[in-house]
Amino acid sequence: MTFSPLRGLKTNNMKPYSEACDQNRDPILNIIQPLFANAKDILEIGSGTGQHAVYFAEKMPHLIWHPTDQTQYIDGIKTWIYESKLTNLTSPLTLNVTQTEWPKIKVDAVFSANTTHIMHWNEVEALFSNITNILNKKGLFILYGPFNYQNKYSSESNARFDMWLKNRDSESGIRNFEDLDQLAQQAGLSLQQDYVMPANNRILCWKVNEH
Ligand SMILES: C[S@@+](CC[C@H](N)C(=O)[O-])C[C@H]1O[C@@H](n2cnc3c(N)ncnc32)[C@H](O)[C@@H]1O
C-alpha cells in the first residue's frame, strides 16, 4: 500500500482507493441528486480513483456518467468501472484540462471534486474557459472541495491542508471563491448556489447563462 501525494488516495495493487470518497459520497449525493433529476449526460473532471463515478452512476441510474482524468489514472478508473458491471458509465476518457481538444460531447452537467486545489492556476483557468463549450443550454458546473472566502481560510484544518499542499507543490493550494467566481462569470456562468458541506468543504453550483 502506498500513500499518494493526493489527499487520501491510495493504491492497493492495481485498484486505487480513497477513504475520503467513501466519507463524502453521500453528502455530495444528497446535493447533486435533485440537481441532476432531469439531466442525462454528466462529465466528471479529475475522476481520481473512479469511486465517485461508480457510486453516483449506481445511485442515479437515469444518468450516463462520463469519467475523465489524466492518463495515469485511467487504468484505475477502468478497474472500478469493470467491477461495478454498471452500464451507465462510459469508458474513462483521458482529459487534462489544458489540452486544446476536449471530448466532443455535450453534457447537462460537469462535476468535479477536489481538483482546483491540486491544479495550477493556469489549469484552473483552462478548466473554466473550456467548460461552457461542452455544456448544454442551462448546463450546470458542480465543484466540490475546500475554498477560501475573501482570501481567508474557513477553518484551521483547511489552513494546515493548504500549507501541506504548497509544501508539496508551490503552485497548488486552496482557491479563493471570488477568483473562481470571476472565472465563471467570464466563461458565461452564474452562481446558483453555494452549499455548506461537512468537514469545511463546499459545493459550488454554476449555471450557463441564458441568452
Ligand atoms: C485529489 S484528486 C481528486 C480525485 C477525485 N475527484 C476525488 O474527489 O477523490 C485530484 C484530481 O485532479 C486531477 N487533476 C489535477 N490536475 C489536472 C488537470 N490539469 N487536468 C485534469 N485533471 C487534473 C488529478 O488527476 C486527480 O484525479
XYZ file of C-alpha atoms and ligand atoms in Angstrom:
238
model
C 0.000 0.000 0.000
C 1.443 3.380 -0.974
C 0.233 6.838 0.003
C -0.004 9.162 -2.962
C 0.618 12.904 -2.663
C -3.057 13.450 -3.448
C -5.177 13.630 -0.300
C -6.248 10.201 0.894
C -5.631 8.473 -2.405
C -4.048 5.045 -2.016
C -3.296 2.219 -4.398
C -3.640 -1.431 -3.487
C -2.180 -3.496 -6.315
C -3.955 -2.020 -9.344
C -7.121 -0.816 -7.661
C -6.878 2.693 -6.232
C -8.894 3.579 -3.137
C -9.733 6.860 -1.427
C -11.197 6.801 2.071
C -12.300 10.426 1.627
C -14.513 9.366 -1.290
C -16.330 6.889 0.933
C -16.873 9.609 3.527
C -18.033 12.417 1.236
C -20.039 10.483 -1.378
C -23.402 10.530 0.471
C -23.314 14.211 1.456
C -22.423 15.016 -2.175
C -25.149 12.691 -3.481
C -27.750 14.448 -1.304
C -26.968 17.723 -3.081
C -26.481 16.548 -6.676
C -29.366 14.053 -6.873
C -32.067 16.753 -7.050
C -29.857 18.934 -9.293
C -29.458 16.042 -11.760
C -33.100 14.909 -11.611
C -33.736 15.919 -15.246
C -30.176 15.504 -16.514
C -28.806 12.748 -18.709
C -25.109 13.139 -19.509
C -22.631 14.135 -16.798
C -18.919 14.625 -17.481
C -16.596 14.296 -14.491
C -13.220 16.039 -14.445
C -10.425 14.520 -12.363
C -12.282 11.296 -11.508
C -9.269 10.087 -9.486
C -9.907 6.545 -8.291
C -13.257 6.308 -10.109
C -15.175 5.680 -6.873
C -17.401 8.758 -7.192
C -18.214 7.849 -10.805
C -19.285 4.321 -9.856
C -21.261 5.376 -6.776
C -23.126 8.239 -8.444
C -23.858 6.194 -11.586
C -25.270 3.406 -9.404
C -27.431 5.773 -7.327
C -28.677 7.746 -10.358
C -29.332 5.085 -12.999
C -31.079 7.594 -15.310
C -27.688 9.282 -15.890
C -24.849 8.447 -18.232
C -21.692 9.261 -16.297
C -18.553 10.110 -18.318
C -15.439 9.860 -16.114
C -12.234 11.587 -17.252
C -8.791 12.151 -15.836
C -5.127 12.417 -16.707
C -3.533 9.353 -18.339
C -2.031 7.865 -15.177
C -5.488 7.473 -13.553
C -7.287 5.798 -16.439
C -6.414 2.155 -15.653
C -7.530 2.501 -12.038
C -10.854 4.059 -13.043
C -11.375 1.228 -15.544
C -10.882 -1.340 -12.751
C -13.673 0.232 -10.682
C -15.980 0.517 -13.688
C -15.347 -3.063 -14.809
C -16.050 -4.445 -11.328
C -19.233 -2.380 -10.975
C -20.841 -4.010 -14.033
C -22.863 -0.788 -14.438
C -23.988 0.036 -17.949
C -24.496 3.779 -17.444
C -20.775 4.536 -17.126
C -18.662 5.245 -20.185
C -15.048 4.167 -20.541
C -12.882 6.882 -18.929
C -11.517 9.492 -21.314
C -8.061 10.987 -20.966
C -8.530 14.668 -20.246
C -6.027 17.179 -18.977
C -7.966 20.437 -18.740
C -5.168 22.296 -20.549
C -5.430 20.176 -23.677
C -6.820 22.029 -26.682
C -9.066 19.189 -27.859
C -11.752 18.416 -25.270
C -14.157 15.476 -25.711
C -16.590 16.284 -28.487
C -19.744 15.720 -26.477
C -22.407 17.933 -24.991
C -23.401 17.264 -21.400
C -26.038 18.523 -18.989
C -23.534 18.974 -16.178
C -19.841 18.875 -15.391
C -18.938 17.516 -11.955
C -15.524 17.839 -10.338
C -14.394 17.059 -6.787
C -11.203 18.126 -5.042
C -9.439 19.262 -8.185
C -8.925 23.037 -8.200
C -6.561 22.972 -5.188
C -4.420 20.357 -6.973
C -4.378 22.161 -10.343
C -2.042 25.059 -11.010
C -3.822 28.366 -11.584
C -3.334 28.215 -15.371
C -5.074 24.808 -15.263
C -7.954 26.220 -13.233
C -8.274 28.975 -15.862
C -8.254 26.353 -18.635
C -10.940 24.367 -16.819
C -13.307 27.339 -16.679
C -12.558 28.607 -20.174
C -13.318 25.223 -21.765
C -16.302 24.205 -19.722
C -19.045 26.146 -21.472
C -18.094 24.542 -24.809
C -19.248 21.147 -23.584
C -22.250 22.247 -21.519
C -25.745 22.226 -22.943
C -28.010 25.257 -22.574
C -28.814 25.663 -18.867
C -25.978 23.217 -18.089
C -24.516 23.082 -14.580
C -20.957 23.082 -13.295
C -20.715 21.459 -9.867
C -17.431 21.896 -7.997
C -16.837 20.188 -4.631
C -13.919 20.937 -2.342
C -12.433 23.329 0.220
C -12.436 27.024 -0.716
C -11.322 30.294 0.840
C -13.586 33.325 1.053
C -12.117 36.834 0.697
C -8.701 35.146 0.864
C -9.411 33.778 4.339
C -9.349 30.139 5.418
C -12.661 28.811 6.647
C -11.002 26.559 9.255
C -7.703 25.709 10.925
C -7.670 22.328 9.218
C -8.036 23.971 5.789
C -5.116 26.289 6.642
C -2.958 23.269 7.563
C -4.076 21.418 4.440
C -3.155 24.418 2.280
C 0.314 24.556 3.843
C 0.750 20.833 3.155
C -0.362 21.297 -0.462
C 2.022 24.214 -1.026
C 4.977 22.385 0.532
C 4.362 19.594 -1.940
C 3.700 21.849 -4.938
C 4.056 25.610 -4.522
C 1.644 26.283 -7.425
C -1.200 24.297 -5.869
C -3.393 25.410 -2.974
C -6.917 26.125 -1.804
C -8.555 28.550 -4.220
C -10.358 31.733 -3.369
C -14.092 31.559 -4.096
C -14.190 35.101 -5.511
C -11.390 34.283 -8.010
C -13.212 31.139 -9.169
C -16.476 33.014 -9.484
C -14.766 35.681 -11.583
C -13.512 32.973 -13.982
C -17.014 31.509 -14.039
C -18.573 34.864 -14.915
C -16.020 35.414 -17.695
C -16.987 31.991 -19.059
C -20.704 32.836 -19.097
C -21.736 31.023 -15.915
C -23.732 32.375 -12.973
C -23.537 31.106 -9.434
C -26.776 29.369 -8.453
C -25.890 28.106 -5.001
C -23.018 27.658 -2.564
C -23.745 24.630 -0.354
C -22.095 24.149 3.028
C -20.716 20.616 3.265
C -19.206 18.550 6.103
C -15.522 18.886 7.021
C -15.226 22.531 5.873
C -15.978 21.738 2.254
C -18.499 23.337 -0.112
C -20.337 22.575 -3.309
C -20.366 25.471 -5.762
C -23.040 25.256 -8.426
C -22.880 27.470 -11.524
C -25.295 27.504 -14.455
C -24.796 28.538 -18.085
C -26.313 31.985 -18.648
C -29.458 32.087 -20.745
C -29.397 34.432 -23.690
C -7.211 14.988 -5.049
S -7.556 14.190 -6.561
C -9.317 14.114 -6.504
C -9.850 12.896 -7.182
C -11.346 12.665 -7.028
N -12.120 13.624 -7.775
C -11.741 12.647 -5.584
O -12.502 13.520 -5.141
O -11.263 11.762 -4.881
C -7.231 15.453 -7.762
C -7.573 15.079 -9.173
O -7.389 16.218 -10.006
C -6.873 15.754 -11.227
N -6.176 16.821 -11.936
C -5.146 17.573 -11.489
N -4.720 18.379 -12.467
C -5.481 18.116 -13.564
C -5.507 18.622 -14.893
N -4.644 19.546 -15.291
N -6.442 18.123 -15.728
C -7.324 17.194 -15.318
N -7.342 16.678 -14.074
C -6.422 17.128 -13.212
C -5.903 14.667 -10.799
O -5.524 13.892 -11.911
C -6.707 13.957 -9.739
O -7.538 12.971 -10.261
